[in-house]
Short mmCIF file of N, CA and C in Angstrom, two decimals:
data_model
loop_
_atom_site.label_atom_id
_atom_site.label_comp_id
_atom_site.label_asym_id
_atom_site.label_seq_id
_atom_site.Cartn_x
_atom_site.Cartn_y
_atom_site.Cartn_z
N MET A 6 -8.33 -3.47 -13.71
CA MET A 6 -8.20 -4.16 -12.55
C MET A 6 -8.58 -5.53 -12.86
N THR A 7 -7.62 -6.43 -12.36
CA THR A 7 -8.00 -7.85 -12.60
C THR A 7 -9.11 -8.46 -11.65
N ASP A 8 -9.58 -9.71 -12.09
CA ASP A 8 -10.43 -10.34 -11.12
C ASP A 8 -9.90 -10.70 -9.80
N GLU A 9 -8.61 -10.95 -9.78
CA GLU A 9 -7.92 -11.16 -8.47
C GLU A 9 -8.02 -9.98 -7.59
N MET A 10 -7.74 -8.81 -8.24
CA MET A 10 -7.59 -7.61 -7.45
C MET A 10 -9.04 -7.23 -6.87
N LYS A 11 -10.04 -7.58 -7.80
CA LYS A 11 -11.40 -7.22 -7.18
C LYS A 11 -11.70 -8.10 -6.23
N ASP A 12 -11.49 -9.31 -6.20
CA ASP A 12 -11.71 -10.38 -5.24
C ASP A 12 -10.96 -10.07 -3.92
N LYS A 13 -10.05 -9.29 -3.76
CA LYS A 13 -9.30 -8.93 -2.75
C LYS A 13 -9.30 -7.72 -2.19
N GLU A 14 -10.20 -6.93 -2.81
CA GLU A 14 -10.32 -5.44 -2.34
C GLU A 14 -10.57 -5.39 -0.84
N TYR A 15 -11.29 -6.30 -0.23
CA TYR A 15 -11.76 -6.53 1.13
C TYR A 15 -10.41 -6.41 2.17
N LEU A 16 -9.26 -6.63 1.54
CA LEU A 16 -8.07 -6.60 2.29
C LEU A 16 -7.63 -5.11 2.46
N GLU A 17 -8.17 -4.27 1.96
CA GLU A 17 -7.80 -2.80 2.05
C GLU A 17 -8.83 -2.14 2.87
N ILE A 18 -9.73 -2.72 3.46
CA ILE A 18 -10.75 -1.99 4.38
C ILE A 18 -10.24 -1.83 5.73
N ASN A 19 -10.43 -0.59 6.26
CA ASN A 19 -10.15 -0.42 7.63
C ASN A 19 -8.53 -0.27 7.85
N LEU A 20 -7.76 0.04 6.77
CA LEU A 20 -6.30 0.20 7.10
C LEU A 20 -6.01 1.47 8.09
N PRO A 21 -4.95 1.34 8.71
CA PRO A 21 -4.66 2.49 9.66
C PRO A 21 -4.41 3.76 8.79
N PRO A 22 -5.01 4.76 9.23
CA PRO A 22 -4.98 6.11 8.44
C PRO A 22 -3.55 6.45 7.98
N TYR A 23 -2.46 6.20 8.72
CA TYR A 23 -0.89 6.39 8.21
C TYR A 23 -0.75 5.78 7.02
N LEU A 24 -1.18 4.40 7.12
CA LEU A 24 -0.89 3.44 5.95
C LEU A 24 -1.66 3.80 4.59
N ARG A 25 -2.92 4.11 4.82
CA ARG A 25 -3.85 4.73 3.84
C ARG A 25 -3.07 5.92 3.16
N GLU A 26 -2.89 6.97 4.07
CA GLU A 26 -2.12 8.21 3.49
C GLU A 26 -0.92 7.92 2.77
N ASP A 27 -0.09 7.01 3.23
CA ASP A 27 1.16 6.82 2.37
C ASP A 27 0.77 6.10 1.06
N ILE A 28 -0.14 5.14 1.12
CA ILE A 28 -0.55 4.54 -0.17
C ILE A 28 -0.96 5.49 -1.18
N ASP A 29 -1.85 6.42 -0.66
CA ASP A 29 -2.40 7.43 -1.48
C ASP A 29 -1.36 8.41 -2.08
N ASN A 30 -0.40 8.73 -1.18
CA ASN A 30 0.82 9.76 -1.55
C ASN A 30 1.59 8.97 -2.65
N LEU A 31 1.75 7.62 -2.55
CA LEU A 31 2.59 6.94 -3.58
C LEU A 31 1.80 6.92 -4.84
N GLN A 32 0.61 6.64 -4.87
CA GLN A 32 -0.31 6.56 -6.01
C GLN A 32 -0.32 7.93 -6.67
N GLU A 33 -0.43 9.01 -5.99
CA GLU A 33 -0.40 10.25 -6.49
C GLU A 33 0.97 10.64 -6.98
N GLY A 34 2.12 10.30 -6.47
CA GLY A 34 3.43 10.51 -6.86
C GLY A 34 3.60 9.80 -8.26
N ARG A 35 3.05 8.63 -8.32
CA ARG A 35 3.17 7.86 -9.58
C ARG A 35 2.36 8.48 -10.68
N ARG A 36 1.09 8.81 -10.28
CA ARG A 36 0.33 9.48 -11.35
C ARG A 36 0.91 10.82 -11.93
N LEU A 37 1.62 11.67 -10.98
CA LEU A 37 2.20 12.85 -11.34
C LEU A 37 3.63 12.71 -11.81
N ASN A 38 4.09 11.32 -11.94
CA ASN A 38 5.31 10.95 -12.45
C ASN A 38 6.48 11.77 -11.49
N LEU A 39 6.44 11.86 -10.36
CA LEU A 39 7.41 12.55 -9.38
C LEU A 39 8.59 11.72 -9.12
N ARG A 40 9.40 11.61 -10.16
CA ARG A 40 10.50 10.50 -10.25
C ARG A 40 11.44 10.82 -8.90
N TYR A 41 11.77 12.13 -8.68
CA TYR A 41 12.64 12.52 -7.56
C TYR A 41 12.09 12.22 -6.23
N ARG A 42 10.76 11.86 -6.09
CA ARG A 42 10.24 11.40 -4.81
C ARG A 42 9.79 10.05 -4.64
N LEU A 43 9.62 9.37 -5.82
CA LEU A 43 8.99 7.90 -5.71
C LEU A 43 9.82 7.12 -4.78
N ASP A 44 11.04 7.16 -4.75
CA ASP A 44 11.99 6.28 -3.80
C ASP A 44 11.43 6.37 -2.38
N GLY A 45 11.30 7.81 -2.11
CA GLY A 45 10.85 8.03 -0.57
C GLY A 45 9.51 7.83 -0.43
N LEU A 46 8.61 7.87 -1.37
CA LEU A 46 7.23 7.51 -1.20
C LEU A 46 6.99 6.00 -1.06
N TYR A 47 7.90 5.16 -1.86
CA TYR A 47 7.85 3.79 -1.91
C TYR A 47 8.35 3.36 -0.52
N ASN A 48 9.40 3.99 -0.05
CA ASN A 48 9.91 3.36 1.29
C ASN A 48 9.00 3.71 2.53
N GLU A 49 8.19 4.83 2.28
CA GLU A 49 7.10 5.14 3.33
C GLU A 49 6.11 3.99 3.27
N VAL A 50 5.56 3.73 2.25
CA VAL A 50 4.54 2.58 2.07
C VAL A 50 5.08 1.10 2.84
N GLN A 51 6.28 0.93 2.37
CA GLN A 51 6.79 -0.34 2.85
C GLN A 51 7.18 -0.20 4.31
N SER A 52 7.50 0.69 4.86
CA SER A 52 7.58 0.95 6.28
C SER A 52 6.36 0.88 7.04
N SER A 53 5.33 1.65 6.55
CA SER A 53 4.08 1.71 7.12
C SER A 53 3.38 0.35 7.14
N ILE A 54 3.53 -0.50 5.93
CA ILE A 54 3.12 -1.84 5.99
C ILE A 54 3.73 -2.68 7.11
N ASN A 55 4.95 -2.49 7.25
CA ASN A 55 5.75 -3.28 8.22
C ASN A 55 5.21 -2.77 9.72
N VAL A 56 5.05 -1.52 9.86
CA VAL A 56 4.64 -1.06 11.29
C VAL A 56 3.21 -1.68 11.53
N ALA A 57 2.36 -1.43 10.54
CA ALA A 57 1.07 -1.99 10.78
C ALA A 57 0.89 -3.46 11.11
N PHE A 58 1.80 -4.24 10.38
CA PHE A 58 1.77 -5.63 10.63
C PHE A 58 2.42 -5.90 12.02
N TYR A 59 3.44 -5.30 12.26
CA TYR A 59 3.91 -5.68 13.66
C TYR A 59 3.13 -5.16 14.86
N LYS A 60 2.45 -4.11 14.55
CA LYS A 60 1.46 -3.51 15.66
C LYS A 60 0.24 -4.42 15.75
N GLY A 61 -0.11 -5.24 14.71
CA GLY A 61 -1.17 -5.92 14.78
C GLY A 61 -2.50 -5.30 14.17
N SER A 62 -2.24 -4.21 13.48
CA SER A 62 -3.27 -3.41 12.81
C SER A 62 -3.76 -4.26 11.50
N ILE A 63 -2.82 -4.98 10.87
CA ILE A 63 -3.30 -5.82 9.68
C ILE A 63 -2.60 -7.12 9.76
N ASP A 64 -2.97 -8.21 9.26
CA ASP A 64 -2.46 -9.42 9.34
C ASP A 64 -1.56 -9.86 8.10
N LYS A 65 -1.06 -10.89 8.23
CA LYS A 65 -0.07 -11.28 7.13
C LYS A 65 -0.70 -11.17 5.80
N GLU A 66 -1.87 -11.86 5.67
CA GLU A 66 -2.47 -11.87 4.31
C GLU A 66 -2.69 -10.45 3.86
N GLN A 67 -2.99 -9.54 4.71
CA GLN A 67 -3.13 -8.02 4.21
C GLN A 67 -1.76 -7.47 3.80
N ALA A 68 -0.86 -7.68 4.69
CA ALA A 68 0.54 -7.02 4.47
C ALA A 68 1.18 -7.69 3.16
N ASP A 69 0.97 -8.98 2.92
CA ASP A 69 1.54 -9.56 1.63
C ASP A 69 0.75 -9.08 0.43
N TRP A 70 -0.41 -8.84 0.43
CA TRP A 70 -1.45 -8.16 -0.51
C TRP A 70 -0.97 -6.74 -0.81
N LEU A 71 -0.80 -6.09 0.18
CA LEU A 71 -0.45 -4.58 -0.03
C LEU A 71 0.91 -4.52 -0.61
N ARG A 72 1.82 -5.36 -0.21
CA ARG A 72 3.07 -5.31 -0.78
C ARG A 72 2.96 -5.63 -2.32
N LYS A 73 2.34 -6.80 -2.52
CA LYS A 73 2.22 -7.20 -4.06
C LYS A 73 1.62 -6.15 -4.90
N LYS A 74 0.57 -5.49 -4.45
CA LYS A 74 -0.13 -4.52 -5.14
C LYS A 74 0.59 -3.10 -5.36
N TYR A 75 1.25 -2.72 -4.38
CA TYR A 75 1.74 -1.39 -4.39
C TYR A 75 3.15 -1.20 -4.49
N LEU A 76 3.96 -2.40 -4.18
CA LEU A 76 5.33 -2.34 -4.18
C LEU A 76 5.75 -3.21 -5.32
#
């Protein structure tokens, strides 16, 4: 993990449960190399970030950070 990533970990505190779950699922899919599912998992994370942002559950800095880190 880079120093920038360590410095920005606070941006992942108190994420909505659906977003945290989608991120965890994507990471697990990558870990297990589930190629046939990665597109769908990726899209779920992208969608959940957008929903959380437009609902006001996360701010722009968080949304940008999550996109950079996971997508």
